[in-house]
Amino acid sequence: MSVAFVLIRVLPGKEHEIYDKVSKLKYVTEVHPLLGEYDLILKIDTDEMTEIGKLVIQDIRSINGVVETKTLAEIKL
């Protein structure tokens, strides 16, 4: 199992719309609104790390109103 957290910055006024869209994406298991530099944080659970990259690039960054993403991938110690 691969886990990642994605921080998302959105255009002002698009928070609710993007929250609703990312909540429906495959592999997204949690969505939390934030105050500060980023507006949302997502938790993604997938079988393979490559699925995380595809989800972020193809599905999240392509949403109108998403300005920036930062992906933090979990590692095994």
XYZ file of C-alpha atoms in Angstrom, residues 8-11 14 18 22 59-69:
18
model
C -3.524 22.029 -2.699
C -3.659 25.791 -3.212
C -6.794 27.026 -5.023
C -8.107 30.270 -6.463
C -13.100 27.912 -5.425
C -12.642 21.848 -5.504
C -11.434 15.930 -5.071
C -6.958 14.355 -12.062
C -6.056 16.985 -9.465
C -3.865 19.467 -11.355
C -6.326 19.491 -14.251
C -9.172 20.829 -12.079
C -9.993 24.426 -12.984
C -9.063 26.586 -9.992
C -6.189 24.450 -8.680
C -3.174 26.750 -8.558
C -0.512 24.543 -6.980
C -0.011 21.103 -5.472
